[in-house]
Coordinates of C-alpha atoms in Angstrom, one line a residue:
M1 CA 186.9 120.6 243.8
A2 CA 183.5 121.0 242.2
S3 CA 181.9 124.5 242.1
S4 CA 178.7 125.2 244.0
W5 CA 177.4 127.2 241.0
C6 CA 175.4 125.3 238.4
W7 CA 175.0 126.3 234.8
N8 CA 171.3 127.2 235.3
C9 CA 172.3 129.8 238.0
L10 CA 175.0 131.2 235.8
S11 CA 172.7 131.7 232.9
R12 CA 170.3 133.7 235.0
L13 CA 172.9 136.4 235.7
R14 CA 172.4 139.8 234.0
L15 CA 175.3 141.5 232.3
T16 CA 176.3 144.8 233.9
P17 CA 176.1 147.7 231.4
Q18 CA 179.4 148.9 230.2
A19 CA 178.6 152.5 231.2
L20 CA 178.3 151.5 235.0
T21 CA 181.4 149.4 235.0
P22 CA 184.6 151.2 236.1
S23 CA 187.2 151.6 233.5
A24 CA 190.9 152.0 233.9
T25 CA 191.1 154.5 230.9
P26 CA 188.8 157.6 230.8
R27 CA 186.1 157.6 228.0
I28 CA 186.4 160.4 225.5
S29 CA 183.1 162.0 224.3
N30 CA 182.6 164.2 221.2
A31 CA 179.9 166.1 223.2
P32 CA 181.6 168.8 225.4
F33 CA 178.5 169.7 227.5
H34 CA 177.2 166.5 228.8
S35 CA 178.7 163.2 229.9
T36 CA 176.3 160.7 228.0
A37 CA 178.2 158.0 226.4
L38 CA 178.2 158.0 222.6
K39 CA 177.0 154.4 222.4
Y40 CA 173.7 155.5 224.0
G41 CA 173.2 158.7 222.1
I42 CA 170.5 159.2 219.5
P43 CA 171.6 158.1 216.0
P44 CA 171.7 160.9 213.4
K45 CA 169.2 160.9 210.7
K46 CA 170.4 159.9 207.2
K47 CA 170.8 162.8 204.8
T48 CA 168.8 162.6 201.6
S49 CA 169.3 164.6 198.4
S50 CA 165.7 165.3 198.0
Q51 CA 162.9 165.2 200.7
T52 CA 160.1 165.9 198.2
V53 CA 157.4 163.3 197.6
Q54 CA 157.0 162.1 194.2
K55 CA 153.6 163.2 192.6
H56 CA 151.1 161.0 191.1
R57 CA 151.8 159.9 187.5
V58 CA 155.2 161.6 187.3
S59 CA 157.7 160.0 185.0
A60 CA 160.5 158.2 187.0
S61 CA 162.8 157.5 184.1
I62 CA 166.4 158.3 184.3
R63 CA 167.3 161.8 183.0
K64 CA 170.2 161.7 180.8
K65 CA 172.4 164.7 180.4
K66 CA 172.2 166.0 176.9
K67 CA 175.5 165.9 174.9
R68 CA 176.6 169.5 174.1
P69 CA 177.1 170.1 170.4
E70 CA 180.6 170.5 169.2
R71 CA 182.1 173.8 168.7
S72 CA 183.8 175.0 165.5
G73 CA 186.5 176.8 167.4
G74 CA 187.6 173.8 169.5
G75 CA 187.4 173.7 173.3
G76 CA 184.4 175.2 175.1
G77 CA 184.1 178.3 173.2
G78 CA 182.9 179.2 169.6
R79 CA 179.6 178.6 167.9
S80 CA 178.0 175.1 167.4
M81 CA 178.8 173.3 164.1
A82 CA 176.0 173.3 161.4
P83 CA 175.1 170.0 159.8
G84 CA 177.4 169.1 157.1
E85 CA 180.0 171.6 158.3
R86 CA 182.5 169.0 159.6
K87 CA 182.4 167.2 156.2
A88 CA 182.9 170.5 154.4
M89 CA 186.0 171.3 156.6
R90 CA 187.4 167.8 155.9
K91 CA 187.0 168.2 152.2
R92 CA 188.1 171.8 152.0
I93 CA 190.6 172.6 149.2
V94 CA 193.2 175.3 149.9
L95 CA 195.1 176.2 146.7
S96 CA 197.4 179.2 148.0
N97 CA 199.6 179.9 150.8
P98 CA 200.3 183.7 151.2
N99 CA 203.4 183.0 153.5
A100 CA 205.1 181.0 150.7
L101 CA 207.5 182.9 148.5
E102 CA 206.3 183.8 144.9
V103 CA 208.5 182.0 142.4
E104 CA 209.5 184.5 139.8
G105 CA 209.8 183.4 136.2
M106 CA 207.6 180.3 136.7
N107 CA 206.1 179.0 133.4
D108 CA 202.4 178.2 133.0
L109 CA 201.0 175.0 131.5
S110 CA 200.2 175.6 128.0
V111 CA 199.8 173.9 124.6
E112 CA 203.5 174.6 123.9
T113 CA 205.0 173.8 127.3
M114 CA 203.2 170.6 127.9
V115 CA 205.2 168.7 125.2
D116 CA 208.5 170.7 125.6
S117 CA 211.1 168.0 126.8
R118 CA 213.4 170.8 127.8
L119 CA 211.1 171.7 130.7
R120 CA 211.1 168.2 132.0
G121 CA 211.4 168.1 135.7
S122 CA 210.3 171.7 136.2
V123 CA 207.1 172.8 138.0
L124 CA 204.5 174.5 135.7
G125 CA 201.8 176.8 137.2
L126 CA 198.2 176.0 136.3
P127 CA 196.7 179.0 134.4
L128 CA 194.5 181.0 136.8
P129 CA 191.4 181.1 134.5
M130 CA 191.5 177.3 134.5
I131 CA 191.4 177.0 138.3
D132 CA 187.6 177.4 138.4
Q133 CA 187.1 174.8 135.7
L134 CA 189.3 172.3 137.7
R135 CA 187.4 173.0 140.8
A136 CA 184.1 172.3 139.0
V137 CA 185.2 168.9 138.0
Q138 CA 186.7 168.3 141.5
A139 CA 190.2 167.6 140.2
F140 CA 191.9 168.8 143.4
K141 CA 192.1 166.3 146.4
P142 CA 192.3 167.6 150.0
K143 CA 195.5 165.6 150.8
Q144 CA 197.5 166.9 148.0
G145 CA 200.2 169.5 148.8
W146 CA 198.4 172.5 147.2
S147 CA 198.3 174.6 150.3
I148 CA 202.1 174.8 151.0
F149 CA 202.9 176.9 147.8
R150 CA 202.0 180.3 146.6
R151 CA 200.0 179.0 143.7
P152 CA 199.1 175.5 142.3
G153 CA 201.7 173.9 140.1
T154 CA 202.5 170.5 138.7
V155 CA 205.6 168.6 137.8
L156 CA 206.3 168.1 134.1
R157 CA 207.4 164.5 134.3
R158 CA 208.1 162.0 131.4
D159 CA 204.4 160.5 131.6
T160 CA 203.0 164.1 131.3
I161 CA 204.9 164.8 128.1
E162 CA 203.9 161.6 126.6
M163 CA 200.3 162.2 127.4
G164 CA 200.5 165.8 125.8
R165 CA 201.8 164.2 122.7
L166 CA 199.0 161.8 122.6
F167 CA 196.6 164.7 122.9
E168 CA 198.1 166.2 119.8
E169 CA 197.8 163.0 118.0
I170 CA 194.1 162.6 118.7
S171 CA 193.4 166.2 117.9
G172 CA 195.3 165.8 114.4
E173 CA 198.1 168.3 115.1
T174 CA 201.2 166.1 114.5
E175 CA 202.8 164.9 111.4
T176 CA 201.2 161.7 111.8
P177 CA 197.8 162.6 112.9
K178 CA 195.3 160.1 114.3
K179 CA 192.3 162.1 114.3
G180 CA 189.2 160.2 115.7
K181 CA 191.4 157.7 117.5
V182 CA 190.2 156.4 120.9
V183 CA 192.9 155.6 123.5
K184 CA 191.8 153.7 126.7
K185 CA 194.1 153.4 129.7
I186 CA 193.9 152.2 133.4
I187 CA 196.4 154.1 135.5
S188 CA 197.9 151.9 138.2
G189 CA 200.7 152.3 140.6
I190 CA 201.6 152.3 144.3
K191 CA 200.4 154.8 146.9
G192 CA 201.8 158.4 146.3
S193 CA 203.0 157.8 142.8
G194 CA 200.7 160.7 141.5
K195 CA 197.8 158.9 139.8
S196 CA 195.2 161.5 140.7
V197 CA 197.6 164.4 139.9
H198 CA 198.1 162.6 136.5
L199 CA 194.3 162.8 135.9
L200 CA 194.4 166.4 136.8
Q201 CA 197.1 167.1 134.3
A202 CA 195.0 165.3 131.6
M203 CA 191.9 167.5 132.6
A204 CA 194.1 170.7 132.3
I205 CA 195.4 169.6 128.8
G206 CA 191.8 168.8 127.8
F207 CA 190.7 172.3 128.7
L208 CA 193.7 173.7 126.8
K209 CA 192.6 171.8 123.7
N210 CA 188.9 172.6 124.0
W211 CA 187.9 169.2 124.5
V212 CA 184.7 168.0 126.4
V213 CA 185.9 167.0 129.8
I214 CA 183.6 164.6 131.8
T215 CA 184.8 163.3 135.2
V216 CA 183.8 161.0 138.0
P217 CA 186.1 162.3 140.8
D218 CA 185.3 159.5 143.3
A219 CA 184.0 156.1 142.3
R220 CA 183.3 155.1 145.7
E221 CA 180.6 157.7 146.2
L222 CA 178.4 155.8 143.7
T223 CA 178.6 152.5 145.5
C224 CA 178.5 153.4 149.2
A225 CA 174.7 153.8 149.3
N226 CA 174.9 157.7 150.0
T227 CA 172.6 158.6 147.0
A228 CA 169.1 157.8 146.2
Y229 CA 168.5 154.9 143.7
T230 CA 165.5 153.7 141.7
A231 CA 164.8 150.4 140.0
V232 CA 164.0 150.3 136.3
E233 CA 161.2 148.0 135.7
G234 CA 161.4 145.5 133.0
T235 CA 165.1 144.9 133.1
K236 CA 166.8 141.5 133.6
P237 CA 168.8 141.4 135.8
L238 CA 167.1 144.4 137.5
Q239 CA 169.0 147.6 136.9
Y240 CA 169.0 150.8 139.0
I241 CA 169.4 154.5 138.3
Q242 CA 170.8 157.1 140.6
P243 CA 169.0 160.4 139.8
N244 CA 170.9 162.7 142.3
A245 CA 174.4 161.5 141.2
T246 CA 173.5 161.9 137.5
S247 CA 172.3 165.3 138.3
A248 CA 175.5 166.2 140.0
L249 CA 177.4 164.9 137.0
L250 CA 175.5 167.2 134.7
T251 CA 176.2 170.1 136.9
R252 CA 179.9 169.5 136.9
T253 CA 179.8 169.1 133.1
V254 CA 178.1 172.3 132.5
E255 CA 180.2 174.3 134.9
A256 CA 183.5 173.0 133.5
N257 CA 182.5 173.2 129.9
R258 CA 180.0 176.0 129.8
E259 CA 181.8 178.0 127.0
L260 CA 182.0 175.0 124.6
L261 CA 178.6 173.6 125.3
A262 CA 177.1 177.1 124.7
K263 CA 178.4 177.0 121.1
L264 CA 177.0 173.6 120.0
K265 CA 173.5 173.4 118.9
V266 CA 171.0 170.3 119.5
S267 CA 171.2 168.1 116.4
Q268 CA 169.3 165.0 117.4
K269 CA 165.7 164.3 118.3
H270 CA 164.9 163.4 121.9
P271 CA 161.2 162.4 122.3
S272 CA 161.5 161.3 125.9
L273 CA 162.5 164.8 127.0
P274 CA 160.4 168.1 127.2
K275 CA 160.5 169.9 123.8
L276 CA 163.3 172.4 123.5
A277 CA 163.1 175.7 121.6
R278 CA 164.4 176.0 118.1
G279 CA 168.2 176.5 118.1
A280 CA 168.7 175.3 121.7
T281 CA 172.3 174.6 122.8
L282 CA 173.7 171.6 124.7
E283 CA 173.9 173.8 127.8
D284 CA 170.2 174.2 127.7
L285 CA 169.8 170.6 127.2
A286 CA 172.0 169.6 130.2
K287 CA 170.3 172.2 132.4
L288 CA 167.0 170.1 132.2
G289 CA 168.8 167.4 134.2
F290 CA 170.1 169.3 137.3
N291 CA 166.9 171.3 137.4
D292 CA 164.8 168.0 137.6
P293 CA 166.7 165.0 138.9
A294 CA 163.7 162.8 138.0
I295 CA 164.7 163.0 134.3
S296 CA 168.4 163.4 134.8
W297 CA 169.3 160.0 133.5
N298 CA 167.3 160.6 130.2
V299 CA 169.0 163.9 129.9
F300 CA 172.5 162.5 130.3
Q301 CA 171.8 159.9 127.6
A302 CA 170.6 162.7 125.3
L303 CA 173.7 164.8 126.0
W304 CA 175.9 161.8 125.4
T305 CA 174.1 161.1 122.1
E306 CA 174.8 164.8 121.1
L307 CA 178.4 164.8 122.0
T308 CA 179.2 161.6 120.1
A309 CA 177.1 162.4 117.0
S310 CA 179.0 162.5 113.7
A311 CA 176.0 163.7 111.6
P312 CA 172.9 165.6 112.4
A313 CA 169.3 164.2 112.4
Q314 CA 167.0 164.8 109.5
G315 CA 165.5 168.3 109.6
L316 CA 168.2 169.5 112.1
E317 CA 171.1 170.0 109.7
Q318 CA 171.2 173.8 110.3
D319 CA 173.9 175.1 112.5
F320 CA 175.4 171.7 113.0
E321 CA 179.1 171.7 114.1
P322 CA 181.4 168.7 114.2
R323 CA 181.8 167.6 117.8
P324 CA 185.2 167.8 119.6
P325 CA 187.0 164.9 121.2
M326 CA 186.2 163.9 124.6
L327 CA 188.2 163.2 127.8
V328 CA 186.6 160.8 130.3
T329 CA 188.3 160.3 133.7
V330 CA 187.3 158.1 136.6
D331 CA 189.3 158.0 139.9
D332 CA 189.3 155.0 142.3
M333 CA 187.6 152.6 139.9
A334 CA 188.2 149.4 142.0
H335 CA 185.0 150.2 143.9
W336 CA 183.1 149.5 140.7
M337 CA 184.5 145.9 140.6
T338 CA 182.6 144.4 143.5
E339 CA 179.2 144.4 145.1
S340 CA 177.9 147.7 146.3
E341 CA 176.3 148.7 149.6
Y342 CA 172.9 149.1 147.9
R343 CA 170.1 146.5 148.7
D344 CA 167.4 145.1 146.5
A345 CA 163.8 144.3 147.7
D346 CA 165.0 141.0 149.2
Y347 CA 167.8 142.8 151.0
N348 CA 170.5 141.3 148.8
K349 CA 173.6 143.4 147.9
I350 CA 173.3 144.9 144.4
H351 CA 176.4 144.4 142.2
A352 CA 178.0 147.7 141.0
H353 CA 177.6 146.5 137.5
D354 CA 173.8 146.7 137.9
L355 CA 173.9 150.4 138.4
Y356 CA 173.1 152.3 135.2
F357 CA 175.6 155.1 135.9
V358 CA 178.4 152.6 136.6
K359 CA 177.5 150.3 133.6
H360 CA 177.6 153.3 131.2
F361 CA 181.2 154.3 132.0
L362 CA 182.4 150.7 132.2
S363 CA 180.8 149.9 128.8
L364 CA 183.2 152.6 127.3
L365 CA 186.2 150.2 128.1
K366 CA 184.9 147.5 125.8
E367 CA 185.8 147.2 122.2
G368 CA 183.8 149.5 119.9
D369 CA 183.2 153.0 118.9
S370 CA 182.5 154.3 122.4
L371 CA 183.7 157.8 121.4
K372 CA 182.9 158.3 117.6
N373 CA 184.8 161.7 117.4
G374 CA 187.9 160.4 119.2
G375 CA 189.1 160.9 122.6
L376 CA 190.8 159.6 125.7
L377 CA 189.6 157.4 128.6
L378 CA 191.7 157.5 131.7
Y379 CA 190.5 155.3 134.6
A380 CA 192.7 155.3 137.8
T381 CA 192.9 153.0 140.7
S382 CA 193.6 154.0 144.3
A383 CA 196.0 152.4 146.9
S384 CA 195.0 154.4 149.8
N385 CA 191.2 153.5 149.6
N386 CA 191.0 150.2 147.8
P387 CA 188.5 147.2 148.4
N388 CA 191.2 145.0 146.7
P389 CA 188.8 142.8 144.7
V390 CA 190.5 139.7 143.5
A391 CA 189.0 139.5 140.1
F392 CA 190.1 143.1 139.3
N393 CA 193.6 142.5 140.3
I394 CA 193.7 139.4 138.2
A395 CA 192.1 141.2 135.2
L396 CA 194.9 144.0 135.4
D397 CA 197.6 141.3 135.7
R398 CA 196.2 139.8 132.4
L399 CA 196.2 143.1 130.6
A400 CA 199.8 143.7 131.7
A401 CA 200.8 140.2 130.6
R402 CA 199.1 140.7 127.2
Q403 CA 201.1 143.9 126.8
A404 CA 204.3 142.0 127.7
G405 CA 203.6 139.5 124.9
I406 CA 202.4 136.6 127.1
S407 CA 199.7 134.5 125.6
P408 CA 196.9 132.9 127.6
S409 CA 198.4 129.4 127.0
D410 CA 201.7 130.4 128.7
P411 CA 202.2 129.1 132.2
K412 CA 203.2 132.6 133.2
Y413 CA 199.7 133.9 132.3
P414 CA 197.8 135.0 135.4
N415 CA 195.0 132.7 136.5
P416 CA 192.8 132.6 139.6
A417 CA 193.9 130.1 142.2
A418 CA 192.1 126.8 142.4
Y419 CA 188.7 126.7 144.0
R420 CA 188.9 130.5 144.4
D421 CA 185.6 132.3 144.0
V422 CA 186.2 135.0 141.4
D423 CA 183.7 137.4 140.0
E424 CA 183.4 136.3 136.4
R425 CA 181.7 139.6 135.4
V426 CA 184.9 141.6 136.1
L427 CA 187.0 139.2 134.3
E428 CA 184.7 139.2 131.3
L429 CA 184.6 143.0 131.3
L430 CA 188.4 143.5 131.0
K431 CA 188.9 140.3 129.1
P432 CA 192.0 140.7 126.7
L433 CA 191.3 140.3 123.0
D434 CA 192.9 137.5 120.9
K435 CA 194.3 140.0 118.6
A436 CA 197.8 141.5 119.3
T437 CA 196.6 145.0 119.7
S438 CA 193.8 146.3 121.9
P439 CA 192.7 149.9 122.7
L440 CA 192.7 149.0 126.4
E441 CA 196.1 149.4 128.1
V442 CA 197.5 149.5 131.8
Q443 CA 199.9 152.3 132.5
F444 CA 201.9 151.9 135.6
L445 CA 203.2 155.2 137.2
G446 CA 206.5 154.9 139.1
G447 CA 208.7 157.5 140.8
L448 CA 210.4 160.5 139.4
T449 CA 213.8 160.3 138.0
R450 CA 216.8 161.9 139.9
D451 CA 216.7 164.9 137.5
E452 CA 212.9 165.4 138.0
A453 CA 213.3 165.1 141.7
R454 CA 216.1 167.7 141.6
G455 CA 213.6 170.2 139.6
F456 CA 211.0 169.3 142.1
Y457 CA 213.1 170.3 145.1
E458 CA 214.4 173.4 143.4
Y459 CA 210.9 174.6 143.3
F460 CA 210.6 174.0 147.1
A461 CA 213.8 176.0 147.6
R462 CA 212.6 178.9 145.5
S463 CA 209.2 178.8 147.5
G464 CA 211.2 179.2 150.7
L465 CA 210.6 175.7 152.2
V466 CA 213.9 174.4 151.8
R467 CA 217.0 176.6 152.9
D468 CA 219.9 174.4 151.9
I469 CA 221.9 174.2 148.7
I470 CA 220.4 171.5 146.4
T471 CA 223.2 169.3 145.4
E472 CA 223.4 165.9 143.7
Q473 CA 224.2 164.2 147.0
W474 CA 221.3 165.8 148.8
V475 CA 218.8 164.9 146.1
G476 CA 220.2 161.4 145.9
E477 CA 219.7 160.9 149.5
K478 CA 216.0 162.2 149.4
W479 CA 215.3 160.1 146.3
S480 CA 216.5 156.9 148.2
L481 CA 214.4 157.8 151.2
S482 CA 211.3 158.4 149.1
G483 CA 211.4 154.8 147.7
G484 CA 212.8 155.6 144.4
G485 CA 211.4 159.0 143.7
I486 CA 207.7 158.5 144.8
I487 CA 206.4 161.9 144.5
G488 CA 204.1 161.7 147.5
E489 CA 207.0 160.7 149.7
L490 CA 209.2 163.4 148.1
E491 CA 206.6 166.0 149.2
K492 CA 206.4 164.6 152.8
L493 CA 210.2 164.9 153.0
G494 CA 210.2 168.5 151.6
R495 CA 207.6 169.5 154.2
R496 CA 209.5 168.0 157.1
Y497 CA 213.0 169.0 156.1
R498 CA 214.8 171.7 158.1
S499 CA 218.2 172.9 157.2
A500 CA 220.9 172.8 159.8
S501 CA 221.6 176.4 159.2
A502 CA 218.1 177.4 159.8

C-alpha cells in the first residue's frame, strides 16, 4: 500500500532538539547548580601561554637555550673549565703514586748499570735530577704506566744494554772506540712493544753521557695544521717554515741542555742574525729564537751549525771547545711520509717533505756527514696512531730485506703492487744503497724474555701491586697471555691482576 506522504513533505519536517525529546536514561551534567545541557553550554576559551601583543620591530627569532659550560668537577657543581684545560688534563703526566710501596735497594740508571748484563731484567729508577730534563724534552707519554709506582723506573732489557754499549763506542770509551761514528736506526715493532720507552732510555743515557739531546716528541703535531706556517719565496717546489714549532723546539733544547750549552761559546759567523756580544754562549744564541719566533728558523740553523762544527771560524778561535756527540730522536715518524693537512694558495695539500722543519730531520737519514762529531739518530714508528702510508711500509721492508742479505734482483725483494700509486719521494728518501753496509738500519722491538718478564713482575710485587708468589708457572702464564712478553700487555695484566688470597 502506498504512503500518503510524499518526499517533498518529509523534507519540510524540522528535527526535534535532543534536549526536548524524552530519554530513557537520565543525562548527567558537570554543572551541579543548573540543568543546562553540556552540548549547549558556552565553549571555554583557549588557554594561551602569553597574552601580550608583540611590539613593533621586535625580533621574532627563535631563542635557543645557551649551553652551559662544562664543569671541571663533573656533574653540575664545580667551576667552569678554562680554555685549554681539557687538553692539559688529557696530556697530564703523573710520575709518582704515594700509595705504592717504596722499593728498597732499587738501583738507579747510571753509566755503570746501563751496560751491566747482570742487572738484565731488573727495573732501574731514573735519577731524580734527570726528571726535569726528561720532562723538558717531553719524553714521558700520558698512557705509560708511570702513575702506578712510587717513582719512575724502566726495565733493563737486552736492547737497552746493546744501546748503552753503542753509546760507549761512539763516545770512545771502549777497547775498540768508534769516536765520531754516526748510527742511524728506525725503531719499529707492534703496539705496546716499548718503542717510545726505548727512546726515553736513549735520552736518559744521552744526558748521562753529556750529549746534546734534540727531540721531536710527536711528529704528527707538525703535519696536522695546528701551527702557523709561512711560505719561503723563491723556492721550487715552494717550501714552508713553521716558526712557532721551531721556537718550541729551541725552548725544549735549551731547557734540557742548559748546563752544556752554557759552556760552549759561539764559534761561527751568522750574518743573518742580530749581532751577539763577544763571548756569547750557545744558550744566548738559542734564546734569540724562542724570544722572537719570526727568526726562529734562522736561529735553529745557526745553532745546528754550531753544534756540528769541527773547527772555529777565522777570528773566533778563542775559547773554542770540541762539540760533544748528538742524540736526535723522532717519535711517530710515519706522519712525515704522506701529505700534511696544510694547504697552499690553491688549496692543494702540502706534502710533509716540503716543510723545512720536517725536511731537515729527514735529510739526516741520508748518506753523508749529518753529525760531524758523531752521534745517534733514533726515529720510531707508532702502531697506535699510524696513517699507514704504503710507500713507507715498502721502504721499511726493503731496509729489512737488505739487512737480511736479499738483493734488489731477488724475487723476494719487496716491491709495490702493479698499478699501485706509491709516493716515490718516500721510496727515494729511504732507498737502500748498493753497497753491503749502510748507516741506516731497522730495529724491530719484540717482547721481553721470560727472565725479563719475571724481573718486571717482581718489581710489581715489591711495589704492592701483586700479592702472590712469583713462580715460573705464574710468569709463563702471563707471558703467554701478553703475546710473547709484549711489555705493554704485561703492564695491563699487572694492573688488573688480583691475588686469590687478597
